[in-house]
Amino acid sequence: MTPPRTPQIPVVVLAGFLGSGKTTLLNHLLRNRAGTRIGVIVNDFGAIEIDAMTVSGQVGSTVSLGNGCLCCAVDASELDTFLETLTRPPARLDVIVIEASGLAEPQELVRMLLASDNPHILYGGLVEVVDAAEFDRTRQRHPEIDRHLAVADLVVLNKTDRVGEAERERLRAAVAELSGPAAVISAVHGRIDPELLFDPALRPDHEDKVRQLTFEDLLREEAPDGHEGHDDHLHASYESVDFTSDVPMDPRRFMKFLDSRPDGLYRIKGFADFGAGDRDNTYALHAVGRFLRFVPRPWARGEQRLTQLVMIGAGIDAAALSAGLAACRADEPGRADEPGRADAADVERAMWGVLRYVQEQAPEPEVFDTHETADPRGAAAEA
């Protein structure tokens, strides 16, 4: 199996009702992108694209969709047109962010992404931004917010500086109850760690030395409220757990672990070695919320065979996650309900749970991977 030459680009949907702080959060990402190339689709409701003007010029690949709500389109063809523009190789983007209209149905946007025929994209999660100071009033005016929170992968409880500590805890509990397994993090002025949404891009040294001055460079020294550009503290709102094993993972146990992953675990990324289950390939793992995909890649000659995973979430038990993964190693004692796996047929059956989530590659490997339609929230739960 030939690995793809160019990885798929994650597409993140940024949603929330009017005034929740979506554009502020987006501008924060653009200011603190650490060299990551971000493409932005701004979906404004109305003919005057104020949000588009706000972010205009801060990123090279900005597409504005005005005079209407993208999620109300009959099919995904219009969205596909803009995604095709942003995913062309010359753009060299690392991530695409769709800032949805405050009146958008985020679940429909996600469905459109997953139904897209564009093989260059990968679902990157639905981020719902909530105004802490206006949450109760917003629920009264827009009861559909309950439905929006229920399908979110990550909830940003924004503007928490405008409420007291007791009220903040009450709101966090209320949002967490509505959002179920989604991670909930608090923020002020939309400041979240960009690594929650995308990985920093690694550029060759010569690209950093010979390049055009960007808005990121110009804005770095401004620090309008004393915080922008100094966000080392942002990691306090979430936890990151690393796991490495030189012993292959038992595919049955590993899938049970993934299917029962705890609330608040937002992202899992890395590579898994399934040993005898597939001695030819390592499996790249991409999980956001309840969305899960594996992409097999041949082991390189001389490459050390390891399972290396990073888990990111809020309110998670790091020790329990590490212990759970350690128990998935193939050398761990089997449980009473697990039959021995001595024959090749049973080893093959053990991989079925993994293969269900495998993202196949395109017939033209010189382009990109193919994209498989799936439900971002229900896929893992149905395993």
Short mmCIF file of N, CA and C in Angstrom, two decimals, residues 17 48 107 161 207 271 273-274 291 309:
data_model
loop_
_atom_site.label_atom_id
_atom_site.label_comp_id
_atom_site.label_asym_id
_atom_site.label_seq_id
_atom_site.Cartn_x
_atom_site.Cartn_y
_atom_site.Cartn_z
N PHE A 17 -23.90 31.24 18.57
CA PHE A 17 -24.89 32.25 18.27
C PHE A 17 -24.26 33.64 18.20
N ILE A 48 -23.89 42.48 4.10
CA ILE A 48 -22.67 43.17 4.52
C ILE A 48 -21.83 42.21 5.35
N GLN A 107 -24.96 21.16 12.80
CA GLN A 107 -25.02 19.75 12.45
C GLN A 107 -25.12 19.57 10.94
N ASP A 161 -14.85 36.02 32.10
CA ASP A 161 -14.44 37.11 32.98
C ASP A 161 -15.61 38.01 33.36
N GLU A 207 12.24 28.25 4.72
CA GLU A 207 10.95 28.89 4.51
C GLU A 207 10.73 30.02 5.50
N PHE A 271 -0.05 7.11 16.13
CA PHE A 271 0.10 5.90 15.34
C PHE A 271 0.00 4.68 16.24
N ASP A 273 0.54 0.40 16.47
CA ASP A 273 1.13 -0.83 15.95
C ASP A 273 0.28 -2.00 16.43
N PHE A 274 -0.30 -2.76 15.49
CA PHE A 274 -1.14 -3.89 15.85
C PHE A 274 -0.42 -5.24 15.69
N PHE A 291 -15.81 11.11 16.34
CA PHE A 291 -15.37 10.77 14.99
C PHE A 291 -14.04 10.04 15.08
N LEU A 309 0.83 7.84 20.90
CA LEU A 309 -0.45 8.52 20.91
C LEU A 309 -0.40 9.76 21.80
#
